[in-house]
Coordinates of C-alpha atoms in Angstrom, one line a residue:
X1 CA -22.1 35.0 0.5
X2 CA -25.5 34.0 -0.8
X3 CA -26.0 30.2 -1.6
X4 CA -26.8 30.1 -5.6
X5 CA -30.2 29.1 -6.6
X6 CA -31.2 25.8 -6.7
X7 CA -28.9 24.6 -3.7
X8 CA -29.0 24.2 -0.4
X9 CA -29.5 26.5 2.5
X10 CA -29.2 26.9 6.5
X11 CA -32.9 26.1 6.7
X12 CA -32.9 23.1 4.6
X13 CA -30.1 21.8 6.6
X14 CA -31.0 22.3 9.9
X15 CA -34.1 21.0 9.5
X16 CA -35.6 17.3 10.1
X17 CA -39.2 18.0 8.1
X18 CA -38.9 20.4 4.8
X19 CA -42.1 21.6 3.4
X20 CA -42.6 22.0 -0.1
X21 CA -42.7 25.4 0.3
X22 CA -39.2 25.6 1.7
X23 CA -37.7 23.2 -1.0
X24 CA -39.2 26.0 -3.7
X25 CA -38.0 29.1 -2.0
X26 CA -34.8 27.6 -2.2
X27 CA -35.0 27.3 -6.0
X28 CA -34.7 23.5 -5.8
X29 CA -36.9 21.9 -8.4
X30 CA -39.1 19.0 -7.1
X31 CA -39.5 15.7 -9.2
X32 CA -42.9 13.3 -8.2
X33 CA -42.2 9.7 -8.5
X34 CA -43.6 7.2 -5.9
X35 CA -40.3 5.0 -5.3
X36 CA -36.8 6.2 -5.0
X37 CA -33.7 3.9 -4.4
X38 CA -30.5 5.2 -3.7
X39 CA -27.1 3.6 -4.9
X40 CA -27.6 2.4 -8.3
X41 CA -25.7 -0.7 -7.4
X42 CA -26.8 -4.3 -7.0
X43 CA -28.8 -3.6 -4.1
X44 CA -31.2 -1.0 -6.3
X45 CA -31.1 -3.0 -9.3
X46 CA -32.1 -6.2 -7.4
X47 CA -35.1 -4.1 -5.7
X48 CA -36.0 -2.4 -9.2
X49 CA -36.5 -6.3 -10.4
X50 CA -38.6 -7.3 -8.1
X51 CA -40.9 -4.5 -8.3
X52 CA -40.9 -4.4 -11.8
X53 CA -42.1 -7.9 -12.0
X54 CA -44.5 -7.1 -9.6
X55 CA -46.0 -4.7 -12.4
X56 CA -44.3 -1.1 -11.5
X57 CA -43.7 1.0 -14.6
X58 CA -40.3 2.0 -14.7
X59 CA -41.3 5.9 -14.5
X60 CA -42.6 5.0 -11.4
X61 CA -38.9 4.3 -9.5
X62 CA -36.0 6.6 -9.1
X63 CA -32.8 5.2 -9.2
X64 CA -30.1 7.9 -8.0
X65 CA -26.4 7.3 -7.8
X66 CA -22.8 7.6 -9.2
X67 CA -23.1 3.9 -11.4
X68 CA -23.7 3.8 -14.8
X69 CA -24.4 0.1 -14.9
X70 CA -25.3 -1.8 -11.5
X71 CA -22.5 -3.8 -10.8
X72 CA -20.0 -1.1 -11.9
X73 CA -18.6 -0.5 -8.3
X74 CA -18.7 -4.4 -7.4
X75 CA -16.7 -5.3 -10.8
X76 CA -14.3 -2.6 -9.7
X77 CA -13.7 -4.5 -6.2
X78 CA -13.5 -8.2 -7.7
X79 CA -11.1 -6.4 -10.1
X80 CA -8.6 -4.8 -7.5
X81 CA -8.7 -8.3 -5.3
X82 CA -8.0 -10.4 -7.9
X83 CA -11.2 -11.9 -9.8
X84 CA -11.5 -10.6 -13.1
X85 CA -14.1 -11.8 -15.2
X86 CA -13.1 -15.4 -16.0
X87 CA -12.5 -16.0 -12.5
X88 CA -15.2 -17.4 -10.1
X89 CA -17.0 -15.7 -7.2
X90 CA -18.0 -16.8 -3.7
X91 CA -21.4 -17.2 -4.3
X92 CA -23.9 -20.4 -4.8
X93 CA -25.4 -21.3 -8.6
X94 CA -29.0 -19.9 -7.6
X95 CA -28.0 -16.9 -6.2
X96 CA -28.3 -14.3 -9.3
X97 CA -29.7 -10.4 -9.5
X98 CA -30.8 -11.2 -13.0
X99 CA -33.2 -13.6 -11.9
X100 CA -35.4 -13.4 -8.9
X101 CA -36.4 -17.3 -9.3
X102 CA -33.4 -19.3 -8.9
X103 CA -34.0 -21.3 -11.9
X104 CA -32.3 -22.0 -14.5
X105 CA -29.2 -21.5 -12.1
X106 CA -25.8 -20.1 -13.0
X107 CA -24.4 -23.8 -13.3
X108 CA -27.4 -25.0 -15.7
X109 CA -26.7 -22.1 -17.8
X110 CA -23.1 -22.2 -17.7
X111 CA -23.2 -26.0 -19.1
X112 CA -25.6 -25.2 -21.7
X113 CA -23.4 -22.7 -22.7
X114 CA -19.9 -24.7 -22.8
X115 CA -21.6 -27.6 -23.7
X116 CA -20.5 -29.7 -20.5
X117 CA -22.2 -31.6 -17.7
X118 CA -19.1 -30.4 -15.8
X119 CA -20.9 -27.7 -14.1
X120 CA -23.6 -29.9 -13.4
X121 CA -22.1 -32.6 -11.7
X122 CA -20.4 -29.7 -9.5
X123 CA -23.7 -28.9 -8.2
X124 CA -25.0 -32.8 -7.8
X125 CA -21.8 -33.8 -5.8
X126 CA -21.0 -30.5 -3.7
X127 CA -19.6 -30.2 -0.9
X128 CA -19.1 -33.6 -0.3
X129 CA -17.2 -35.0 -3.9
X130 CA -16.6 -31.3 -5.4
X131 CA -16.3 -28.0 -3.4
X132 CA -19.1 -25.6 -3.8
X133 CA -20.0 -24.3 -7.3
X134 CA -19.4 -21.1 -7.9
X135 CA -20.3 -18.6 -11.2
X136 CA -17.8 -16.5 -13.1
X137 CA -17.8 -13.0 -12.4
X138 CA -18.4 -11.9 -16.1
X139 CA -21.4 -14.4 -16.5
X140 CA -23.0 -12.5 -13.6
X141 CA -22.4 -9.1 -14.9
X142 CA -23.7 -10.1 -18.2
X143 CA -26.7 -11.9 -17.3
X144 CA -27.2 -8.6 -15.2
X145 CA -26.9 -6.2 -18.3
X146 CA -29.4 -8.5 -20.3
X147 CA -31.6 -7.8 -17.4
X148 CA -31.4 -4.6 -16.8
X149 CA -32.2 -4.5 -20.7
X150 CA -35.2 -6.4 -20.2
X151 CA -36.8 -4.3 -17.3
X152 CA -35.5 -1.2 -18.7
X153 CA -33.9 -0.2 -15.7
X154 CA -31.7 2.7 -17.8
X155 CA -34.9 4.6 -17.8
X156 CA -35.1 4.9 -13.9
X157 CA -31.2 6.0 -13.7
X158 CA -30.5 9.3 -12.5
X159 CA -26.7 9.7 -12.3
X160 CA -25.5 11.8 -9.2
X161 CA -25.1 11.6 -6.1
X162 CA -27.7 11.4 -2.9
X163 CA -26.9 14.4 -0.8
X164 CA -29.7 13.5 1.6
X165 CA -32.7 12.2 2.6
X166 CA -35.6 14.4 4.7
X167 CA -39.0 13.7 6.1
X168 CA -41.4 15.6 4.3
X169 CA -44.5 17.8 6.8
X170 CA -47.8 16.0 5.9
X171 CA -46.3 12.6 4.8
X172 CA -43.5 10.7 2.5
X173 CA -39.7 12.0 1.8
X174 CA -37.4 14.4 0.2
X175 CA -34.3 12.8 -1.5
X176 CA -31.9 15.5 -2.2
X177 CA -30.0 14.6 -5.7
X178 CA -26.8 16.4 -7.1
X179 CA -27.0 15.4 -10.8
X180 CA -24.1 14.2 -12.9
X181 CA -22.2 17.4 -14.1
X182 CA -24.2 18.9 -17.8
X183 CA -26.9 16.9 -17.1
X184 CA -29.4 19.3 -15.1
X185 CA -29.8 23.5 -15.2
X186 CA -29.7 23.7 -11.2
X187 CA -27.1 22.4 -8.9
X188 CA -29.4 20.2 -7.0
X189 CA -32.7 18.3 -7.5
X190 CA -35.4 17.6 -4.7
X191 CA -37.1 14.0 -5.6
X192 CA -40.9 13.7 -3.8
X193 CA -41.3 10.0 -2.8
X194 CA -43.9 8.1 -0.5
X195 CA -41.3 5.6 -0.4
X196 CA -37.3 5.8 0.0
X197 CA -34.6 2.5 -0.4
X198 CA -31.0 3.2 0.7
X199 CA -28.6 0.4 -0.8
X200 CA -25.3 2.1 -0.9
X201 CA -22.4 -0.8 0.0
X202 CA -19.7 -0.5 2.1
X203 CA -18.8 3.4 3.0
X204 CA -15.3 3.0 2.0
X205 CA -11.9 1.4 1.9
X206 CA -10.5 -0.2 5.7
X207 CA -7.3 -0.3 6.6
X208 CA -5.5 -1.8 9.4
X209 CA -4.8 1.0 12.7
X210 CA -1.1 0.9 12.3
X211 CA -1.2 0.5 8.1
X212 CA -3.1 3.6 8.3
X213 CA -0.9 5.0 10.5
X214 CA 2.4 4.6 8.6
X215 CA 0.8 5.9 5.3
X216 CA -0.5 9.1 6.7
X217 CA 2.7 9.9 8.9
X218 CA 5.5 8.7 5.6
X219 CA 2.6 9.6 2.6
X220 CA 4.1 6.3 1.3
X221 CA 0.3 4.8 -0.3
X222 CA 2.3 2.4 -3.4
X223 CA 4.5 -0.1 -0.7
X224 CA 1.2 -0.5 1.6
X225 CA -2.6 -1.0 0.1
X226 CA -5.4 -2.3 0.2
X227 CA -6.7 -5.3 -1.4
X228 CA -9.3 -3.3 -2.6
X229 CA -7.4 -1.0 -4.1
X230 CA -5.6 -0.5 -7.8
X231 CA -2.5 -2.5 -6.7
X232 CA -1.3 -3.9 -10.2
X233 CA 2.0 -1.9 -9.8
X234 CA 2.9 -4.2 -7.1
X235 CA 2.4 -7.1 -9.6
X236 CA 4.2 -5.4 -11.9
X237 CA 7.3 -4.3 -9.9
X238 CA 7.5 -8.2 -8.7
X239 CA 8.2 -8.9 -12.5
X240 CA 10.8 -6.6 -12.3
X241 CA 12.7 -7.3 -9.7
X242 CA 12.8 -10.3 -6.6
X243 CA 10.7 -8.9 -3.9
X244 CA 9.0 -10.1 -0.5
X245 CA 5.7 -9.3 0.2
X246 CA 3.6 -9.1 3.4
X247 CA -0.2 -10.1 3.4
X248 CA -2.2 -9.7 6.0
X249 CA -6.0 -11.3 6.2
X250 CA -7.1 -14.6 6.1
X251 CA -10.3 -14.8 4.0
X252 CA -11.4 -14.8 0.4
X253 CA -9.9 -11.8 -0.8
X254 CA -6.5 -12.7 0.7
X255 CA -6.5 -16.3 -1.0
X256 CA -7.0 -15.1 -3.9
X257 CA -3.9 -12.6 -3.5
X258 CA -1.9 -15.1 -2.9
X259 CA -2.9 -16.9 -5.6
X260 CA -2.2 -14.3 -8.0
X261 CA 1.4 -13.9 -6.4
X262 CA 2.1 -17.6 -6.7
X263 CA 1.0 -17.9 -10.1
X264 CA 3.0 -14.8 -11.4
X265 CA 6.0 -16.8 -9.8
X266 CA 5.0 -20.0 -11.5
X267 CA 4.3 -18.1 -14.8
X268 CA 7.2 -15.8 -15.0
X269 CA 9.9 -17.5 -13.4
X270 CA 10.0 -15.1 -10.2
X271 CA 11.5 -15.4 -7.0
X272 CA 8.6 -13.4 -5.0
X273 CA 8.7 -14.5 -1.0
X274 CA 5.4 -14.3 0.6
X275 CA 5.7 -14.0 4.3
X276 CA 1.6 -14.3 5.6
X277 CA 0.7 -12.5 8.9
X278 CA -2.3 -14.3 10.9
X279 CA -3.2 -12.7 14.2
X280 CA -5.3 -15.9 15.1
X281 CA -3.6 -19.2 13.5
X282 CA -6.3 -22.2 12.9
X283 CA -4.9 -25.3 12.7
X284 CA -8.4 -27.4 13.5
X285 CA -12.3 -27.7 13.4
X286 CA -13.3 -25.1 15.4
X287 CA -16.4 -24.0 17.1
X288 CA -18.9 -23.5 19.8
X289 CA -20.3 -26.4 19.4
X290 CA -20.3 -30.2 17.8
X291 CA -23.0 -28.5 15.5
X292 CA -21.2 -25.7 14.7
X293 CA -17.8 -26.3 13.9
X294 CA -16.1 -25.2 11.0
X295 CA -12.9 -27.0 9.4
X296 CA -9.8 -25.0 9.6
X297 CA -5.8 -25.9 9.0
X298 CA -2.9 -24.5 8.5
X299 CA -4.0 -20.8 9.7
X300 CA -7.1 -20.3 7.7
X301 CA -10.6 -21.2 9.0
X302 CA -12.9 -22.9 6.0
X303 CA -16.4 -22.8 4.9
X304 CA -17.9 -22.4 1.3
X305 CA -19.7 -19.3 1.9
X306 CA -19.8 -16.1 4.4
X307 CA -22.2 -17.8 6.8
X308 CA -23.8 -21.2 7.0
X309 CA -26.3 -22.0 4.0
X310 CA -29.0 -22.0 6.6
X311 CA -28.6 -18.3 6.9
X312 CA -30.4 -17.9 3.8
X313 CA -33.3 -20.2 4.2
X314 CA -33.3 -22.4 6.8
X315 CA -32.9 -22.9 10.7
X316 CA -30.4 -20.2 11.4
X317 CA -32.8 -17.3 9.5
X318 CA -36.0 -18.8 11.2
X319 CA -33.7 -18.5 14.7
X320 CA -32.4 -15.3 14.1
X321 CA -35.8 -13.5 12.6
X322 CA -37.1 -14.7 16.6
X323 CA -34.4 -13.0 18.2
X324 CA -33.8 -9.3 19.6
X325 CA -31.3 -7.0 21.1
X326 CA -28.0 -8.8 22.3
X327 CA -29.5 -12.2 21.9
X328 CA -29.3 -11.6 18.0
X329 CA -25.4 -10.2 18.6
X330 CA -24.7 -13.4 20.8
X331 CA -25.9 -15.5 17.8
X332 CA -24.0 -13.2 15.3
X333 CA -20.9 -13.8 17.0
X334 CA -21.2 -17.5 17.4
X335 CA -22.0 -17.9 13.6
X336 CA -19.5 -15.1 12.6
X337 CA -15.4 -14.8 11.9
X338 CA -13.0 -14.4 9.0
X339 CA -13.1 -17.6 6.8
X340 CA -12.5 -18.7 2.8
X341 CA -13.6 -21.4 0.9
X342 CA -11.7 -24.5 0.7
X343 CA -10.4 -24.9 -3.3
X344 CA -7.7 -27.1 -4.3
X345 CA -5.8 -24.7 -6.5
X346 CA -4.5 -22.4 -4.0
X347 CA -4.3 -24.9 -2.0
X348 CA -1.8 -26.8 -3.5
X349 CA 0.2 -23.7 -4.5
X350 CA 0.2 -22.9 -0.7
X351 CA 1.5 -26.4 0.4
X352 CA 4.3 -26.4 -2.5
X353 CA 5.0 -22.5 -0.9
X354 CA 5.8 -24.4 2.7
X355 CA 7.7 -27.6 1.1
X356 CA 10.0 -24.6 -0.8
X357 CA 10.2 -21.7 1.2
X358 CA 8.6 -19.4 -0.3
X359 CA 5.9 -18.8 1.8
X360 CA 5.8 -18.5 5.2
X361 CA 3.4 -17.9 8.5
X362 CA 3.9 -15.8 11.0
X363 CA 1.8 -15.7 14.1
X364 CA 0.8 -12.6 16.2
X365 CA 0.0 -8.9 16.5
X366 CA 1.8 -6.5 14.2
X367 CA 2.6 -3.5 16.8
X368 CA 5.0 -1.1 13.8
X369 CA 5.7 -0.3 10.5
X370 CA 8.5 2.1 9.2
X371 CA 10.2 2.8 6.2
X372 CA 13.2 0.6 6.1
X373 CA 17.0 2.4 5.3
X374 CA 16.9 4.4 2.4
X375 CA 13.1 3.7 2.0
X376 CA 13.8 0.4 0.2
X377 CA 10.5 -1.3 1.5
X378 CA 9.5 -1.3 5.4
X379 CA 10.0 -2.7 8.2
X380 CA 7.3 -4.5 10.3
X381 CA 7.7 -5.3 14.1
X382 CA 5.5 -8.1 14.9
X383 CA 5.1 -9.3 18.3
X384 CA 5.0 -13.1 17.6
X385 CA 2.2 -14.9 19.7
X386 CA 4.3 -17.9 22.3
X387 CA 0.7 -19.8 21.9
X388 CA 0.5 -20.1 18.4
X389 CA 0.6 -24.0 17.3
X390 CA 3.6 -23.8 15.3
X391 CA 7.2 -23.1 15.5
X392 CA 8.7 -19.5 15.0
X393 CA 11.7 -17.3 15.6
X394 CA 11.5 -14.0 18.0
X395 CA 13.7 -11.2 18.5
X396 CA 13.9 -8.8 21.6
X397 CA 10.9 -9.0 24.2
X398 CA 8.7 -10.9 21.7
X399 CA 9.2 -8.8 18.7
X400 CA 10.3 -9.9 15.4
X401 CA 11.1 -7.7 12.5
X402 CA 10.2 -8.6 9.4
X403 CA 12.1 -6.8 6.0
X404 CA 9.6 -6.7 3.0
X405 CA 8.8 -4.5 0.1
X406 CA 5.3 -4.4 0.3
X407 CA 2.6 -5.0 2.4
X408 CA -1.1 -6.0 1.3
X409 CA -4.1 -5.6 3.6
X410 CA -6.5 -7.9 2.9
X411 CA -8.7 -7.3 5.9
X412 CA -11.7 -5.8 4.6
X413 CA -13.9 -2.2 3.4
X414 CA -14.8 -0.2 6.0
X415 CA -17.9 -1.0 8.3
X416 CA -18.5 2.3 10.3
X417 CA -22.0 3.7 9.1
X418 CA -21.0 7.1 10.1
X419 CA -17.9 7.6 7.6
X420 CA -20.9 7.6 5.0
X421 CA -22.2 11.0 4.7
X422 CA -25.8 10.2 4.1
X423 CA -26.1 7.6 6.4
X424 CA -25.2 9.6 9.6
X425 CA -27.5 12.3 7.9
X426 CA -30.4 9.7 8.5
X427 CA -29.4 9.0 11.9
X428 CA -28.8 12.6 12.7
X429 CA -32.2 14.1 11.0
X430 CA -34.5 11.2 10.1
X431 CA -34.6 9.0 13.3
X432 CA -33.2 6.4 12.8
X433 CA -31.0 4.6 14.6
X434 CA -28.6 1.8 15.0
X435 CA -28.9 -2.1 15.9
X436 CA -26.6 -4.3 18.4
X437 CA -23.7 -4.7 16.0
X438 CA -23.1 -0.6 15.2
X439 CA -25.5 -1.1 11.6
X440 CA -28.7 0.8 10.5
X441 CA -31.7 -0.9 12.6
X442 CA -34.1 -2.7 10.3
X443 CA -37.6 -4.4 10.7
X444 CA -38.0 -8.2 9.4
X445 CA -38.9 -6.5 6.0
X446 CA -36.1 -3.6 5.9
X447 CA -37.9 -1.1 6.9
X448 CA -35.8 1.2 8.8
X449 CA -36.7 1.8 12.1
X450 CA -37.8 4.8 13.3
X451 CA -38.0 7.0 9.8
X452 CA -41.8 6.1 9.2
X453 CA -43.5 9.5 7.9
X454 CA -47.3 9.2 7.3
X455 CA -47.9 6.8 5.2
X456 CA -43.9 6.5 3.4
X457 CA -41.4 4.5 4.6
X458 CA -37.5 4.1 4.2
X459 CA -36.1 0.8 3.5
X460 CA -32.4 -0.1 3.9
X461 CA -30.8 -2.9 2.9
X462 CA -27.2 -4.3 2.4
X463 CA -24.1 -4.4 4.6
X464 CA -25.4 -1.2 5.7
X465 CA -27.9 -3.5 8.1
X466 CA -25.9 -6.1 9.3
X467 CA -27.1 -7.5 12.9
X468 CA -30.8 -7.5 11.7
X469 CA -32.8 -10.1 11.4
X470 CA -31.6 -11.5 8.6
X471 CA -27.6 -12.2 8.3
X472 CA -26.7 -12.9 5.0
X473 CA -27.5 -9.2 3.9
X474 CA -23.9 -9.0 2.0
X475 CA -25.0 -11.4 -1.1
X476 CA -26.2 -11.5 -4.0
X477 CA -28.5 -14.1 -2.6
X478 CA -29.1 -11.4 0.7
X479 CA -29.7 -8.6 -1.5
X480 CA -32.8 -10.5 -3.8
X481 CA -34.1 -12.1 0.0
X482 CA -34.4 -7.6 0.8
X483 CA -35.7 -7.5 -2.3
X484 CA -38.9 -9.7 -1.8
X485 CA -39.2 -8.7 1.5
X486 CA -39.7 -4.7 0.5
X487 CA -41.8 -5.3 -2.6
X488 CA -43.9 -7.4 -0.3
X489 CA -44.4 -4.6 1.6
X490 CA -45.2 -2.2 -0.4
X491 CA -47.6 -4.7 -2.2
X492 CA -49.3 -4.8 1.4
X493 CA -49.2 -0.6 1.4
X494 CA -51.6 -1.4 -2.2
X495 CA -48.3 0.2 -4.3
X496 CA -47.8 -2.7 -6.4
X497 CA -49.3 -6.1 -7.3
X498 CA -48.0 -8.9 -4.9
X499 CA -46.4 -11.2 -6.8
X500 CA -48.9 -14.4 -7.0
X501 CA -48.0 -18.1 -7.9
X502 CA -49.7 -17.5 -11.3
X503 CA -48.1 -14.1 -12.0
X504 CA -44.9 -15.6 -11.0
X505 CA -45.0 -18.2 -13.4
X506 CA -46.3 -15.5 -16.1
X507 CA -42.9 -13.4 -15.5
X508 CA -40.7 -16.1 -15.8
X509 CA -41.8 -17.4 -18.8
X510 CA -41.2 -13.8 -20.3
X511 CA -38.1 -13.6 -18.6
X512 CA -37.0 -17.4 -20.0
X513 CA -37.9 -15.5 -23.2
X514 CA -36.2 -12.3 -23.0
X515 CA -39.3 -10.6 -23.5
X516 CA -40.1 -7.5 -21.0
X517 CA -42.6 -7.2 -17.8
X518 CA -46.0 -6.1 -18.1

C-alpha cells in the first residue's frame, strides 16, 4: 500500500539529511520559521521567555507539542503525587518560569498578596530558624499563564506531536510535526528551522522490576501504581474500608504520599496501616565527606532541594562546568541519591505513626509479589537486610512476607532516553550521542553534541541531559539557567539581541507592569 500524501515515506525515514526536494515529493508541506522548540512544556516556555525578552517576535519560534498550556503535564504529575494547587513545591522563592530575573520572588509576592510578613521572614531565617521556603503550586502556574499572556506565547503553539527531527543538505533542520487532529489538511507538517530545542521531560512512567513484573503477568494495574499515576481510587477505597498499604521510595514524592494517607486517617477517622519499604535505611549525617554530609534519620536522607544550592550558582556548577568524562559521573555520584526536604508536618504525623503503630519500616530488598488468596490484595516477600540499624522480624532464609492491599511506588519517572521515540531518533539519525550517566550529551550552553548542521544547531535541555555540565537541569531554576545559556547563543550566532544590563532593566520594568516585550 501506498503511504497517503502528505506523510512519511521509506526515503524520508531512512535518511539522516532530507532535501527539500524530498520533503515536497512526499506531499509534506514545509513551514519557515527560524526557531523551533519541541515540548510545549516548561522547558519551551522558559526558552520562549528568554528569547522573547531578548526581542524575537513571536512568529519567529515554533512551539510544537501535545500541551495546551505549559505546565499542563507538570500540574498533572504534582496532581497524581499529591500537591494540588494550595500545596507547596520543592523549589526556592526565586526560582520562577514567569520571570527570568528572580525578583520580586515567589515569597515577596505571596506576602503582598496575603498581606503577611510570614512569607518573608521564611526566606530571612531559612534553613537555620525555618525550613526552606517554598511556593504553592497554583501561584506558579498562574504567574505562568499571566506570562505566557504577556509574551504571547499562544501565538507560537502548534499542538501535535514531534515525529522527528532531520538534518537538512545545505544547512539547518527539519522538524517533522503531526498536528492536533482537525487542525491541518495533511497528516504531517515539515517545519524549516536554523535552529532546533528539544525539552520534552521525562519519557514516561518507572516502575520498580518486580512491580512491573506482577502487573504484566496478573494485569492487576488498581492494587499496584505509581505515584505518578491517577491513584485516587486507592484514597477512596481506604475510606471505605480498613486497609494496609505498602510504599516504597524515600523522597519527596513519597512524603508527601504518606502524608496524604495519614491525614485521610486523621480526617476521617480510618484505620489505614502504612507499612514503608526502604532498601537503604538512614539513620545519620551521611557523606563523603565532613563538607558534604547530609542529615538523615529514621530511614530518609534530608536536604531542602534535589542537589546542593551550589549546583545552581556557585562552587559545585563552577567545578562541574571544569570537568569531563567520568570525572563529571564521579562528582555526580558523590553529590547524588534519593532525599526529601525536612518539614515538620509529616514529620510529626510520621513520629505519632511509630508511637501508635500504624506505621512501620521495613528494611531490605523486595525479591516477589503475588496476588494474595482470593486476590484480596498481594503478597510481598521481602528479604529483610540483617545490617539494617533497627530491629525487625524475618521469616524463612531471610524472607519476610508482608499482607497489604496496595502497593505505591514512589520511586521515580522513567530515565531511559531511548523509551522516547524521538530521542533515540536523534541518536540513531542526527548524531548525537550520549554522556557518562546514559543522557543526551550537551555543550556548557546545551548545545547537543554532535547534531551541528551548517550554520543550525540543536539544543536540548531538561532531565533529558542529566550528567552535563550543569546538574540541576530538573528545576524550574535549571530550566531558566538552559534558558540564558541558549539565547546567549544564539545572540552570539547574531539571531537575537543579547540581553544587555540596560535592556534588562527595560524588560523588567514592562514585565513589573504587565505590559508586553518589544
Amino acid at each position: 500500500m501506498l503511504p497517503a500524501r502528505g506523510d512519511l515515506n521509506d526515503q524520508l525515514i531512512n535518511t539522516d539529511f532530507w532535501t527539500d526536494r524530498m520533503v515536497e515529493a512526499a506531499g509534506i508541506p514545509i513551514v519557515d520559521v527560524p526557531f523551533v522548540t519541541v515540548g510545549s512544556g516548561i522547558g519551551s516556555f522558559v526558552t520562549v521567555d528568554y528569547l522573547r525578552v531578548c526581542g524575537v517576535p513571536a512568529d519567529q519560534i515554533a512551539v510544537l507539542g501535545p500541551q495546551d498550556v505549559p505546565w499542563r503535564s507538570y500540574e498533572y504529575l504534582t496532581r497524581c503525587s499529591q500537591i494540588p494547587r494550595h500545596e507547596r513545591l520543592r523549589s526556592d522563592s526565586q526560582s520562577m518560569p514567569d520571570n527570568l530575573w528572580g525578583f520580586p520572588s515567589y515569597a515577596v509576592r505571596e506576602a503582598w498578596a496575603d498581606k503577611t510578613i510570614g512569607p518573608l521572614w521564611n526566606v530571612l531565617t531559612e534553613p537555620i530558624i525555618a525550613n526552606y521556603y517554598t511556593p504553592r503550586a497554583g501561584h506558579a502556574f498562574e504567574s505562568m499563564e499571566a506570562e505566557a499572556k504577556r509574551i504571547d506565547y499562544y501565538r507560537s503553539l502548534h499542538n501535535g506531536q514531534v515525529r522527528m527531527v532531520r538534518r537538512r543538505s545545505g544547512g539547518g533542520y527539519f522538524t517533522l510535526f503531526t498536528p492536533k487532529a482537525g487542525t491541518s489538511r495533511t497528516k504531517r507538517v515539515a517545519f524549516r528551522s536554523r535552529y532546533v530545542h528539544v525539552a520534552i521531560g521525562y519519557p514516561g512512567i518507572k516502575l520498580l522490576p518486580d512491580l512491573q513484573k506482577y502487573r504484566e503477568t496478573y494485569g492487576d494495574t488498581a492494587r499496584v501504581v505509581n505515584a505518578y499515576e491517577p491513584h485516587e481510587v486507592i484514597y477512596d477505597s481506604l475510606r471505605a474500608r480498613p486497609g494496609t498499604v505498602i510504599i516504597r521510595g524515600a523522597g519527596i514524592v513519597a512524603s508527601r504520599v504518606l502524608q496524604r494517607l495519614i491525614d485521610d486517617r486523621d480526617t476521617y477517622g480510618l484505620q489505614t496501616q502504612i507499612v514503608h519499604l526502604f532498601r537503604t535505611y538512614v539513620d545519620k549525617a551521611h557523606g563523603p565527606r565532613l563538607t558534604m554530609r547530609r542529615p538523615g534519620s529514621h530511614g530518609w536522607a534530608y536536604q531542602g532541594f534535589n542537589y546542593p544550592k551550589s549546583v545552581w550558582g556557585g562552587q559545585l556548577k563552577a567545578r562541574m562546568s571544569k570537568l569531563e568524562g567520568y570525572d563529571r559521573l564521579a562528582l555526580y555520584k558523590e553529590i547524588s541519591g534519593t532525599n526529601t526536604p525536612i518539614r515538620k508536618d509529616w514529620q510529626r504525623q510520621l513520629k505519632r505513626g511509630r508511637a501508635e503503630g500504624f506505621y512501620q519500616v521495613v528494611v531490605g530488598t523486595a525479591e516477589t509479589l503475588r496476588p494474595a488468596t482470593g486476590r484480596q490484595g498481594v503478597i510481598a516477600g521481602v528479604r529483610i537486610d540483617p545490617h539494617a540499624p533497627i530491629q525487625q522480624q524475618s521469616g524463612p532464609g531471610g524472607i519476610r512476607e508482608i499482607h497489604a492491599d496496595f502497593v505505591i511506588d514512589c520511586t521515580g519517572l522513567q530515565a531511559d532516553v531511548r523509551e522516547h521515540r524521538l530521542l533515540a531518533d536523534l541518536l540513531d539519525h542526527t548524531g548525537a550521542g550520549l554522556n557518562p550517566l546514559g543522557r543526551m550529551d550537551v555543550e556548557r550552553d546545551f548545545e547537543l553534541r554532535g547534531t551541528r548542521n551548517g550554520d543550525g544547531k540543536v539544543f536540548c535541555s531538561g532531565t533529558a541531559t542529566l550528567g552535563g555540565y550543569f546538574p540541576g537541569v530538573d528545576t524550574f531554576l535549571g530550566l531558566q539557567i538552559a534558558a540564558q545559556e541558549i539565547g546567549d547563543a544564539v545572540a552570539a550566532d547574531g539571531f537575537c539581541e543579547r540581553l544587555t544590563s540596560a535592556r534588562s532593566v527595560k524588560q523588567w520594568w514592562r514585565w513589573a507592569r504587565s505590559k508586553g516585550v518589544d
